[in-house]
Coordinates of C-alpha atoms and ligand atoms in Angstrom, one line a residue:
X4 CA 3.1 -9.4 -3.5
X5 CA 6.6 -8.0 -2.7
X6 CA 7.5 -4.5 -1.8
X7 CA 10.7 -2.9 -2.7
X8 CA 10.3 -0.8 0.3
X9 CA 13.2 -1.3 3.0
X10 CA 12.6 -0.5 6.4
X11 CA 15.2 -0.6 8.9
X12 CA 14.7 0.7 12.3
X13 CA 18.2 0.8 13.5
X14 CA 19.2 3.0 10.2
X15 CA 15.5 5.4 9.5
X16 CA 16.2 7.5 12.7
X17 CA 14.9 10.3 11.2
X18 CA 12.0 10.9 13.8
X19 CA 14.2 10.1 16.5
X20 CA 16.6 13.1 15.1
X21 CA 13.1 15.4 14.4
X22 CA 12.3 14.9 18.1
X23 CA 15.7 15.6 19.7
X24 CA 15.5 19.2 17.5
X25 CA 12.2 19.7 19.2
X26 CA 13.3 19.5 22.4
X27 CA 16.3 21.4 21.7
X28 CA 14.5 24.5 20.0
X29 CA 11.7 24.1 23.5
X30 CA 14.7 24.2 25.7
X31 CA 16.1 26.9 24.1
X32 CA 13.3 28.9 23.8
X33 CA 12.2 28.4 27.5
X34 CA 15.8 30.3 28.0
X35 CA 15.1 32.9 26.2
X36 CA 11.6 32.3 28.3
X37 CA 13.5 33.3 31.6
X38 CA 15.9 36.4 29.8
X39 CA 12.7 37.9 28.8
X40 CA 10.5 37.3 31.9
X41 CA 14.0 39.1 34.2
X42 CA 13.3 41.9 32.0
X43 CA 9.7 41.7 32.5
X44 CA 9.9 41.9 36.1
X45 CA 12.8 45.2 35.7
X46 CA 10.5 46.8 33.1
X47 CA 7.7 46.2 35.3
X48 CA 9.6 47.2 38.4
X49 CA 10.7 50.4 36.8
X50 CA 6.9 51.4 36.4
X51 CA 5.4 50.8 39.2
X52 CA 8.5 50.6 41.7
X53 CA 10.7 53.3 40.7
X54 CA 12.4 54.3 43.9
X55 CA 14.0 51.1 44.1
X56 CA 15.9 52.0 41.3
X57 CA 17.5 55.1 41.9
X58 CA 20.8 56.3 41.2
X59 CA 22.0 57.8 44.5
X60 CA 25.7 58.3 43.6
X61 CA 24.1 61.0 41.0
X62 CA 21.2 62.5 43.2
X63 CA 24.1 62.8 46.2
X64 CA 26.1 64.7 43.7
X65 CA 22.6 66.8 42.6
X66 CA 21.7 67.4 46.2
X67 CA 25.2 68.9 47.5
X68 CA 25.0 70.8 43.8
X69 CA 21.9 72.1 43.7
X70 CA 20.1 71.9 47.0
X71 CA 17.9 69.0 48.0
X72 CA 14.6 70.6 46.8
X73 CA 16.1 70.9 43.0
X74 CA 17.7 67.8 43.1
X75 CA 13.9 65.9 44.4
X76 CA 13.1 68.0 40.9
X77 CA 15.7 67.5 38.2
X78 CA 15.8 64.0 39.4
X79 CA 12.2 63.0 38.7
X80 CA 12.2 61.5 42.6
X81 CA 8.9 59.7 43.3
X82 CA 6.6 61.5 45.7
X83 CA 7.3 61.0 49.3
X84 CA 10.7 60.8 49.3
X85 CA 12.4 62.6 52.1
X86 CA 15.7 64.0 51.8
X87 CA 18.0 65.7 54.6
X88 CA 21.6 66.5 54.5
X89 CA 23.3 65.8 57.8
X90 CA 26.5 67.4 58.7
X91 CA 29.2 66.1 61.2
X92 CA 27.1 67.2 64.4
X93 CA 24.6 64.7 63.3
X94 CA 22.6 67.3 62.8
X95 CA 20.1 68.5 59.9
X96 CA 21.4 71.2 57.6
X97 CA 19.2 71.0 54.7
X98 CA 16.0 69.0 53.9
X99 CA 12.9 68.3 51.8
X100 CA 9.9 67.4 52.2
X101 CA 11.2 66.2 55.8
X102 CA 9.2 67.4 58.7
X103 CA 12.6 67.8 60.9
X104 CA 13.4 71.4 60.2
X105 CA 17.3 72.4 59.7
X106 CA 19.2 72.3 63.5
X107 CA 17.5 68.8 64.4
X108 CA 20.0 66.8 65.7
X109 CA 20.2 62.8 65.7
X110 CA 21.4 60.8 68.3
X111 CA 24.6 59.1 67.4
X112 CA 23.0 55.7 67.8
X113 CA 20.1 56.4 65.4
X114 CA 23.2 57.7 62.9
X115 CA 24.7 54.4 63.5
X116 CA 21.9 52.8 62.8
X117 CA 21.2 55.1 59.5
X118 CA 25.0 54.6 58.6
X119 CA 24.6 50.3 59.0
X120 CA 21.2 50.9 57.4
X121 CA 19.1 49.4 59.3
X122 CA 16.5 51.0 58.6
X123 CA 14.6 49.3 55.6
X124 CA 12.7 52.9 54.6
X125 CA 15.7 55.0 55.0
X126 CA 18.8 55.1 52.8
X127 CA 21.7 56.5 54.0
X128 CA 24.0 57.9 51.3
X129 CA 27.3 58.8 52.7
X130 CA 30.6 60.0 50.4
X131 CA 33.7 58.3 50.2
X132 CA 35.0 61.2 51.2
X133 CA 33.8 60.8 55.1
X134 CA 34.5 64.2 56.4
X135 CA 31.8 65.5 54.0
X136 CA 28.6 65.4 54.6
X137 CA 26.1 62.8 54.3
X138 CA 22.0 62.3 52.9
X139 CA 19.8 60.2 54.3
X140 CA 16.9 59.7 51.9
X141 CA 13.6 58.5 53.2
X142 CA 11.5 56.2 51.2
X143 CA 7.6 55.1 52.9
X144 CA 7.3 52.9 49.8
X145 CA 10.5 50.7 50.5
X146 CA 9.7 49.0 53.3
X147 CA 11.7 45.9 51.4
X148 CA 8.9 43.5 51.3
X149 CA 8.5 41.2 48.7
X150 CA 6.5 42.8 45.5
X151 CA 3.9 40.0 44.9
X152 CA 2.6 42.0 42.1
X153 CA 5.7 41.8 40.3
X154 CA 6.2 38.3 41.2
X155 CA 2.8 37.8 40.3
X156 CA 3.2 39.5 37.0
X157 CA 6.7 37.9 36.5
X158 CA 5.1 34.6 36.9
X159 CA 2.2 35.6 34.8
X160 CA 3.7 36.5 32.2
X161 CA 6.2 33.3 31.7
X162 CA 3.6 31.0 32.0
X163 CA 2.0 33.1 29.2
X164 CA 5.6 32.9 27.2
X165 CA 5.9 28.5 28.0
X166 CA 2.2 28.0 27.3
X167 CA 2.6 30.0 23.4
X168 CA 5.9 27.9 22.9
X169 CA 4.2 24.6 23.8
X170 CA 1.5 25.8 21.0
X171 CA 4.1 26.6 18.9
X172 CA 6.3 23.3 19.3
X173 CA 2.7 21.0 19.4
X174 CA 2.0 22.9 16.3
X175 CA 5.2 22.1 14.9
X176 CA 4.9 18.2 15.9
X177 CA 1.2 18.2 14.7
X178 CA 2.5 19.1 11.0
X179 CA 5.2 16.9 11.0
X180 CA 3.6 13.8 12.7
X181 CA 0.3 14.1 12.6
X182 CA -0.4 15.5 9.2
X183 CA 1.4 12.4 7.2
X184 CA -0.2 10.3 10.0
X185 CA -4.2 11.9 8.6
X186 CA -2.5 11.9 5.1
X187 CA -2.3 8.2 5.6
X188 CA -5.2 7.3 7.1
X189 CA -7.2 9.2 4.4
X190 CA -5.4 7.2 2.1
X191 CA -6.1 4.0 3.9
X192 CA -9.7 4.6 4.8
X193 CA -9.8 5.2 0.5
X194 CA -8.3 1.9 0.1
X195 CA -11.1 0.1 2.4
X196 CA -13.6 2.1 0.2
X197 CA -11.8 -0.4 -2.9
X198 CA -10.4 2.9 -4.6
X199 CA -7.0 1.9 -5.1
X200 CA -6.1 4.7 -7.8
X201 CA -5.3 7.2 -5.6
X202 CA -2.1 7.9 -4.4
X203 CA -0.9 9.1 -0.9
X204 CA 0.9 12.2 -1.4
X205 CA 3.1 14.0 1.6
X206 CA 6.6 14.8 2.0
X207 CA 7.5 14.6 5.9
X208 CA 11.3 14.1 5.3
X209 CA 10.4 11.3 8.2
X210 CA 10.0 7.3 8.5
X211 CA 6.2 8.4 7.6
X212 CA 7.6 8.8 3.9
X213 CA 8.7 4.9 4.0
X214 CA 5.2 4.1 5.4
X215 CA 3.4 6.3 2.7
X216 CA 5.5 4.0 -0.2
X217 CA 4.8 0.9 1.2
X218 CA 1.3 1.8 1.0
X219 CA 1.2 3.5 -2.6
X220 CA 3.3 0.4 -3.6
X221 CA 0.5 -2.0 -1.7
X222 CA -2.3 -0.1 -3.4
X223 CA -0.7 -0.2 -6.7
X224 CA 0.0 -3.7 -6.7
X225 CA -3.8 -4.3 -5.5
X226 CA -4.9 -2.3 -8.7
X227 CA -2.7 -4.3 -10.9
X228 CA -4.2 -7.8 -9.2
X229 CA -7.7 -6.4 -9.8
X230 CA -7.0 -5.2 -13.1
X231 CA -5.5 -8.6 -13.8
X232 CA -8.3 -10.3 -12.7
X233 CA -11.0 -7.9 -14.2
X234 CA -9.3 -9.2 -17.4
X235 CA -9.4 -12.4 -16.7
X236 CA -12.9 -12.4 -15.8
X237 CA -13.5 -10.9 -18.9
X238 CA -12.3 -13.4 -20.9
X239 CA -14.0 -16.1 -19.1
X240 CA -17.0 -14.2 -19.8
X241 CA -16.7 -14.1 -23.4
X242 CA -15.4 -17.5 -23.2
X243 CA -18.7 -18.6 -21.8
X244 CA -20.5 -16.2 -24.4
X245 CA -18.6 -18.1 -27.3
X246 CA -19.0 -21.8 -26.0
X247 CA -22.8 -21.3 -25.4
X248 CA -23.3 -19.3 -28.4
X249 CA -21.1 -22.3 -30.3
X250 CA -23.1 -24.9 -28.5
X251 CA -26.4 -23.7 -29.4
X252 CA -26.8 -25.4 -32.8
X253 CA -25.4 -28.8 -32.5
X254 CA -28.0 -28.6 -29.2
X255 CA -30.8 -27.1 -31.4
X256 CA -29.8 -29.9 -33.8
X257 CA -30.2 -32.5 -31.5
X258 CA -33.4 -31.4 -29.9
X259 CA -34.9 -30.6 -33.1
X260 CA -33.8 -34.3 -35.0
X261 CA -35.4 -35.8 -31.3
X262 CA -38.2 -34.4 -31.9
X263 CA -38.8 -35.3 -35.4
X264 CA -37.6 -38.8 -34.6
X265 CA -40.7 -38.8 -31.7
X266 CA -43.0 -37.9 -33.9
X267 CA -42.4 -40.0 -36.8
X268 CA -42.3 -42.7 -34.4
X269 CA -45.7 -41.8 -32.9
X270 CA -47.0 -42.2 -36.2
X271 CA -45.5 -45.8 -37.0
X272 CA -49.4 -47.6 -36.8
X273 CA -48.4 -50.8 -35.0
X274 CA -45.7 -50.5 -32.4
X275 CA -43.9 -52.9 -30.6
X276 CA -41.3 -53.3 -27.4
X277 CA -38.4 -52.2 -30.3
X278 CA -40.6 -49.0 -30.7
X279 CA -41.4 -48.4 -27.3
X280 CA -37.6 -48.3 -26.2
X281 CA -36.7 -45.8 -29.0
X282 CA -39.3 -43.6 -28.1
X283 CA -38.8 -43.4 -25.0
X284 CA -35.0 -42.7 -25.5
X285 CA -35.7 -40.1 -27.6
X286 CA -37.9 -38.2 -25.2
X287 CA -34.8 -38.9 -22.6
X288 CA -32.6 -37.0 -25.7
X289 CA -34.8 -34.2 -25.9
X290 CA -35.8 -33.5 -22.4
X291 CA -32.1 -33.9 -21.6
X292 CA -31.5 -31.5 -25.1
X293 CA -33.9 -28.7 -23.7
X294 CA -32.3 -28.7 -20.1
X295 CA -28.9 -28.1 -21.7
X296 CA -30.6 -25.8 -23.4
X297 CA -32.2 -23.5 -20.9
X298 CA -28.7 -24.0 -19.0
X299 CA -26.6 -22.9 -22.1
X300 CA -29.0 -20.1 -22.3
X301 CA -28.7 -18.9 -18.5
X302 CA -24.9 -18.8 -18.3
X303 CA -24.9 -16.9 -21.4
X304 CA -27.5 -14.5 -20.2
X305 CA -25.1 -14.2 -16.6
X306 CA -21.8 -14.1 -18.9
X307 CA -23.3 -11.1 -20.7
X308 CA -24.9 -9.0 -17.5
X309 CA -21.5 -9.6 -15.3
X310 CA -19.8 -7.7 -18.0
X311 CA -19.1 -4.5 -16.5
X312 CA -19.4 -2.3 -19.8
X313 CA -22.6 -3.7 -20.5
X314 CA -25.2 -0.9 -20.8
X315 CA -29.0 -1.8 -20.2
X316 CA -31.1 -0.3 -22.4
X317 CA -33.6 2.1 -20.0
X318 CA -36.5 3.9 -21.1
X319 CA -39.1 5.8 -18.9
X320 CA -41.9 3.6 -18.8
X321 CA -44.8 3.3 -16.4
X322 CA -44.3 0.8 -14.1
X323 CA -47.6 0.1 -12.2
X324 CA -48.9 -0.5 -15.9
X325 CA -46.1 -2.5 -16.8
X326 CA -46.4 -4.8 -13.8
X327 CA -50.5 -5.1 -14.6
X328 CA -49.2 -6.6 -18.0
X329 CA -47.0 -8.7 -16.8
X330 CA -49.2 -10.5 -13.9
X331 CA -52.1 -10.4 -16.2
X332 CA -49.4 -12.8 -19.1
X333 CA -48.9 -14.6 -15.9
X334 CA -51.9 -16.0 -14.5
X335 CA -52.8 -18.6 -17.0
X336 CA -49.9 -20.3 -15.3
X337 CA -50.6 -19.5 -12.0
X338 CA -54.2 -21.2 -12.3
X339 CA -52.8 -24.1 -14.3
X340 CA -50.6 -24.8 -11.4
X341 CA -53.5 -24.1 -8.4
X342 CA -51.6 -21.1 -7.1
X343 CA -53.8 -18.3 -5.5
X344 CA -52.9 -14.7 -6.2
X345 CA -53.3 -11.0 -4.5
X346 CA -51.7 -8.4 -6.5
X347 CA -51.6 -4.5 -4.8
X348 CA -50.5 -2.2 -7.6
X349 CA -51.2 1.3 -7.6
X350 CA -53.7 3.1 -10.1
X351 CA -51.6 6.1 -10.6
X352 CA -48.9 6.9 -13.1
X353 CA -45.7 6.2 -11.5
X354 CA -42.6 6.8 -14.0
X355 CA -39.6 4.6 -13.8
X356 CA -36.2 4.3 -16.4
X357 CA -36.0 0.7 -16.8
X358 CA -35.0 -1.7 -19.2
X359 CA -38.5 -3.8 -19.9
X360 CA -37.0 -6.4 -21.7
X361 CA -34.4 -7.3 -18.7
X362 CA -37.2 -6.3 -16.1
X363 CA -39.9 -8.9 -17.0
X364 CA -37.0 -11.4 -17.3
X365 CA -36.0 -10.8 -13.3
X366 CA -39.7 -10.8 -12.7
X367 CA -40.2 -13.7 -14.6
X368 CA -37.5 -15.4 -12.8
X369 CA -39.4 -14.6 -9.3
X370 CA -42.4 -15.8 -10.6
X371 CA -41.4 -19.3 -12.3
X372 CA -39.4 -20.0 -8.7
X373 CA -42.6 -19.6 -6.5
X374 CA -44.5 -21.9 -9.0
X375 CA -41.4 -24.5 -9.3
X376 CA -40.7 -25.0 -5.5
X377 CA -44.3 -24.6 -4.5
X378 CA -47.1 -26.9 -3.4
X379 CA -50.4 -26.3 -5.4
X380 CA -52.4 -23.9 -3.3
X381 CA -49.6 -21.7 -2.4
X382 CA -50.9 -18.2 -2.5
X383 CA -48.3 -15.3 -4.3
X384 CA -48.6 -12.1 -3.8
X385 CA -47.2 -9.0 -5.9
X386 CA -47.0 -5.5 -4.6
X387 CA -45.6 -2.1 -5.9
X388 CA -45.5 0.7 -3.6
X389 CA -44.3 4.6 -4.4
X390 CA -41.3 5.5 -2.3
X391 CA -40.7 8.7 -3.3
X392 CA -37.4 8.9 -5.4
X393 CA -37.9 4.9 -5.5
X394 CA -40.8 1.9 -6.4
X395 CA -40.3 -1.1 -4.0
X396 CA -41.7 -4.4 -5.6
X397 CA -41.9 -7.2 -3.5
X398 CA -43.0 -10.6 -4.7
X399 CA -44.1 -13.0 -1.9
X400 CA -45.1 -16.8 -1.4
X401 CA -46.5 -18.5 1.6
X402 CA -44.6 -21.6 0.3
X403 CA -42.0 -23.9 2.0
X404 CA -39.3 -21.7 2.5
X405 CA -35.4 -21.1 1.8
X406 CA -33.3 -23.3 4.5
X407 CA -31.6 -20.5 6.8
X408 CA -28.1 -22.1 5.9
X409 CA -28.6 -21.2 1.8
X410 CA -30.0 -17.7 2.1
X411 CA -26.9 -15.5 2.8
X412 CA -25.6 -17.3 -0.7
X413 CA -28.9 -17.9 -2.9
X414 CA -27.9 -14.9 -5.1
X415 CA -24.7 -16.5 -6.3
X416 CA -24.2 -18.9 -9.4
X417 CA -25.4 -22.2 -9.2
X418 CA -26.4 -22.1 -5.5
X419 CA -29.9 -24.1 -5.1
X420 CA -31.4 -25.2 -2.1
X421 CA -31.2 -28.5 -1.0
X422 CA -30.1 -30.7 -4.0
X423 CA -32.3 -33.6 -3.3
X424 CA -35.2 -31.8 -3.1
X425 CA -34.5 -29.5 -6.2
X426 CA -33.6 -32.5 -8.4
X427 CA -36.8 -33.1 -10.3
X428 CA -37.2 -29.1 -10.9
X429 CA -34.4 -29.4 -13.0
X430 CA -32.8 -25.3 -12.2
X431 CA -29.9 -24.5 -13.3
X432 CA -29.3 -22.3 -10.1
X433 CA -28.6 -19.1 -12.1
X434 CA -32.3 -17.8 -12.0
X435 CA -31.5 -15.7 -8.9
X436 CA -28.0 -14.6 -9.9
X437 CA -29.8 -13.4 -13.0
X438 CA -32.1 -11.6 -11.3
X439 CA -30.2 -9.9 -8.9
X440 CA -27.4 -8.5 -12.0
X441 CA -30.7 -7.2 -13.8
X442 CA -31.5 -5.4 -10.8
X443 CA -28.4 -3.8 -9.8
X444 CA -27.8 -2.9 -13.5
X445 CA -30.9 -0.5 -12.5
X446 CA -28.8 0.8 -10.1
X447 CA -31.3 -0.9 -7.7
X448 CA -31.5 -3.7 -4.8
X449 CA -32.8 -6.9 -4.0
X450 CA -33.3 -8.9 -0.6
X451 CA -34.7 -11.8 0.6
X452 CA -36.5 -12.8 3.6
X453 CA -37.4 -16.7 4.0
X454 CA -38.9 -19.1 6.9
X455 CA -40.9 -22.6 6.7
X456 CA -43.9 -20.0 6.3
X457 CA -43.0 -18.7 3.3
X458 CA -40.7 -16.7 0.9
X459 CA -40.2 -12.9 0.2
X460 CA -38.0 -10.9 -2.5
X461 CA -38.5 -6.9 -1.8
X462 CA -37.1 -5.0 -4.9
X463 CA -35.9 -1.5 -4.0
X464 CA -35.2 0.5 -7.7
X465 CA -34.4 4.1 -8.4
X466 CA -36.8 6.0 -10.2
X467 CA -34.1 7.6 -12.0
X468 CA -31.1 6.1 -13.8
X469 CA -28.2 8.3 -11.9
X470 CA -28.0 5.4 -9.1
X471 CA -26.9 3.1 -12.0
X472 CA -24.2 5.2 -12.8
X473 CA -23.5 6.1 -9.7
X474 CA -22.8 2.3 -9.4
X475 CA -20.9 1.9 -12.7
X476 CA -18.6 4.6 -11.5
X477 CA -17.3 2.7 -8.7
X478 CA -17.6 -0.2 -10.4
X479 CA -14.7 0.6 -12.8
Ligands
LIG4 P1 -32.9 -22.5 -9.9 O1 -32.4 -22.6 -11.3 O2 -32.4 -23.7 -9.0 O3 -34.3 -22.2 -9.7 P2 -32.4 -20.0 -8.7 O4 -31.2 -19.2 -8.5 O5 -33.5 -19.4 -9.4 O6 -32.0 -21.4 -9.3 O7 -32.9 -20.4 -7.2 C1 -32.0 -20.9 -6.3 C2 -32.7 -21.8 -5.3 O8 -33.5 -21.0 -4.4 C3 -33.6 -22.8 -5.9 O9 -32.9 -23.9 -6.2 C4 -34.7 -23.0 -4.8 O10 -34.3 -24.0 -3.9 C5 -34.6 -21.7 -4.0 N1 -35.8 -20.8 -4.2 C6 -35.9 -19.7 -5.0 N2 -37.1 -19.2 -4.9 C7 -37.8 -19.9 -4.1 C8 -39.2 -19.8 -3.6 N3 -40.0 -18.9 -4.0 N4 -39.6 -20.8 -2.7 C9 -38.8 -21.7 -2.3 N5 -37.5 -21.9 -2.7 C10 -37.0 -21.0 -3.6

């Protein structure tokens, strides 16, 4: 199978190029990240640590305006700010909210300590004009320790801002490389399933869209071959149908003329050696005949189930009576053969679509095995059970046994169990194959469970026919 599909590596960098714009558009919203977590921490500042952001050039201008008390006002100052106006003296002209009432003079070396502000709650606010006075403002709150809360916050809320972009960008990688990625392993696990029909359908704009071709071109390639050979088993079906159905006279012809021959020969009064030898080549002819025969008759009967438009023809019928019919036609054989028999089938009316006809054929097939590979003696046993939305039938022998090494392939054509020993039964090794198409037809199973002690087919069919076409469905 060849793809048209290129893939080149070197060339299909398209993931590669995806990947580099991720990182890009994370790097570049992590800086926007830090812009917006600096204006965090100002915003947040400004609310709860206002006095550190005061305009003194305008309150100075407000206090020697308007007085300190009016300019605490107009200026919205935070509560326990102190102001004084301090003349050239050193000493306190005007004040609010200060304790030191208006005379109180500073030492010069607490002024030049105010001046050099080295004080970290008091800010000293002096013109540029120096012969004017100046305003020393008090502040308890800014003692100029680090704000953990706002660090705490800042922090906070950044972490907040990286962990929604890593969503985002995961997000963004999860639809462009994991999507296509569960787009094709739906696909695939739909292939596995044997449905190559579907099509895998996603546009990634990625090497993903190569992968999804190579696939759609694999599974349509796949349903071509199986088409191809569906066909072909087809016709080797019919061919099969034809050559036995074209066989059949010549082989009735020969049987038939065999048989007449025999028996006008039995009736020649004195019969010599001469005699002897054509009879008992004419009883070789017609055994031979019949064994074609039966043969010729099986593949056809295979040829026509394995065809997979081939409806049965089901009816509801009741099985546990059914079954009591057909064991019943059966036991003149058994007892002719020395076989012992147990059959276990319920009294009650248990309904069941199946197609009789085909039904007593896979049965019958069961049946003539036991008493074909069997010793005289052997016991069989048939039982039918109610399982609810299903019967189980299983048909069992204490006889010699399948060889372990034949079992996991007795269902197929022409497989029989140890040649040499098989030889004189003269099967055709389609019995089982037969059997088990009959049975899946119902829509139902068959296994087998065989050691030296015996020999055990359990039959598991729907009471119902929707199984069947549950199985014709994914058949086609
Ligand atoms: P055949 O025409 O040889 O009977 P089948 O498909 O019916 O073909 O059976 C396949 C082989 O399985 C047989 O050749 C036989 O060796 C083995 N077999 C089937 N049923 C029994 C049984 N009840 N006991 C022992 N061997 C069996």
């Amino acid at each position: 199978m060849e793809s048209d599909i290129e893939w080149n590596p070197l060339v299909t960098r398209n993931l590669q190029r995806q990947l580099k714009w991720e990182f890009i558009l994370f790097m570049i919203l992590l800086l926007v990240e830090i812009f917006l977590t600096v204006l965090f921490s100002i915003t947040y500042t400004a609310i709860f640590h206002a006095e550190e952001l005061l305009d003194f050039d305008e309150i100075y201008r407000d206090v020697i305006e308007v007085g300190p008390e009016e300019a605490f006002r107009i200026n919205d100052l935070p509560e326990g700010v102190w102001i004084e106006i301090i003349n050239d003296n050193n000493q306190v002209i005007n004040r609010f909210n200060s304790p030191r009432l208006p005379g109180y003079q500073y030492t010069q070396k607490e002024i030049n300590m105010f001046l050099n502000n080295l004080y970290l709650d008091v800010y000293a606010y002096y013109p540029e004009d120096n012969n004017q006075d100046f305003v020393l403002f008090f502040m308890p709150n800014a003692d100029g320790a680090i704000h953990f809360d706002v660090i705490l916050a800042s922090v906070g809320f950044f972490l907040l801002l990286v962990y929604m972009t890593i969503h985002v960008i995961s997000r963004r990688l999860g639809f462009k490389f994991l999507d296509p990625l569960n787009a094709l392993m739906q696909g695939i696990r739909t292939l596995q399933k044997g449905d190559y029909s579907t099509k895998i359908e996603f546009v990634s704009n990625s090497e993903f869209d190569q992968v999804r071709d190579a696939i759609n071109g694999l599974s349509s390639n796949l349903s071509q071959e199986i088409l191809k050979r569906k066909e072909v088993e087809a016709s080797r079906n019919q061919l099969l149908v034809d050559v036995s159905h074209d066989l059949k006279t010549p082989l009735t012809n020969v049987i038939g003329y065999s048989e007449v021959l025999l028996q006008n020969l039995s009736q020649v009064p004195h019969q010599d050696e001469q005699h002897q030898k054509m009879k008992r080549y004419l009883e070789i002819i017609a055994k031979n005949g019949k064994q074609a025969n039966y043969l010729l008759q099986d593949l056809s009967e295979l040829s026509l189930l394995q065809a997979p438009n081939l409806q049965i023809d089901c009816k509801p019928v009741d099985l546990p009576e059914f079954l009591r019919e057909f064991v019943i036609d059966c036991m003149p054989e058994l007892d002719e053969v020395g076989f012992l028999y147990d059959f276990e089938i319920p009294e009650k009316e248990i309904s069941c679509e199946v197609d009789e006809r085909k039904l007593r054929r896979a049965f019958q097939n069961l049946i003539d095995n036991a008493i074909k590979y069997n010793p005289m003696g052997t016991k069989l046993k048939i039982r039918l059970r109610d399982e609810g939305e299903n019967v189980r039938l299983v048909f069992q022998d204490d006889g010699i046994g399948i060889p372990e090494e034949y079992q996991a392939e007795i269902f197929d054509p022409f497989v029989r169990a140890d040649n040499d020993r098989n030889r004189s039964t003269g099967g055709s090794g389609l019995g089982l194959a037969i059997t088990k198409k009959i049975i899946e037809k119902h829509g139902g199973t068959i296994s087998l469970y065989s050691d030296p002690t015996g020999t055990t087919f359990s039959i598991l069919l729907c009471k119902t026919r929707k199984c069947d076409l549950e199985e014709l469905e994914t058949e086609q």
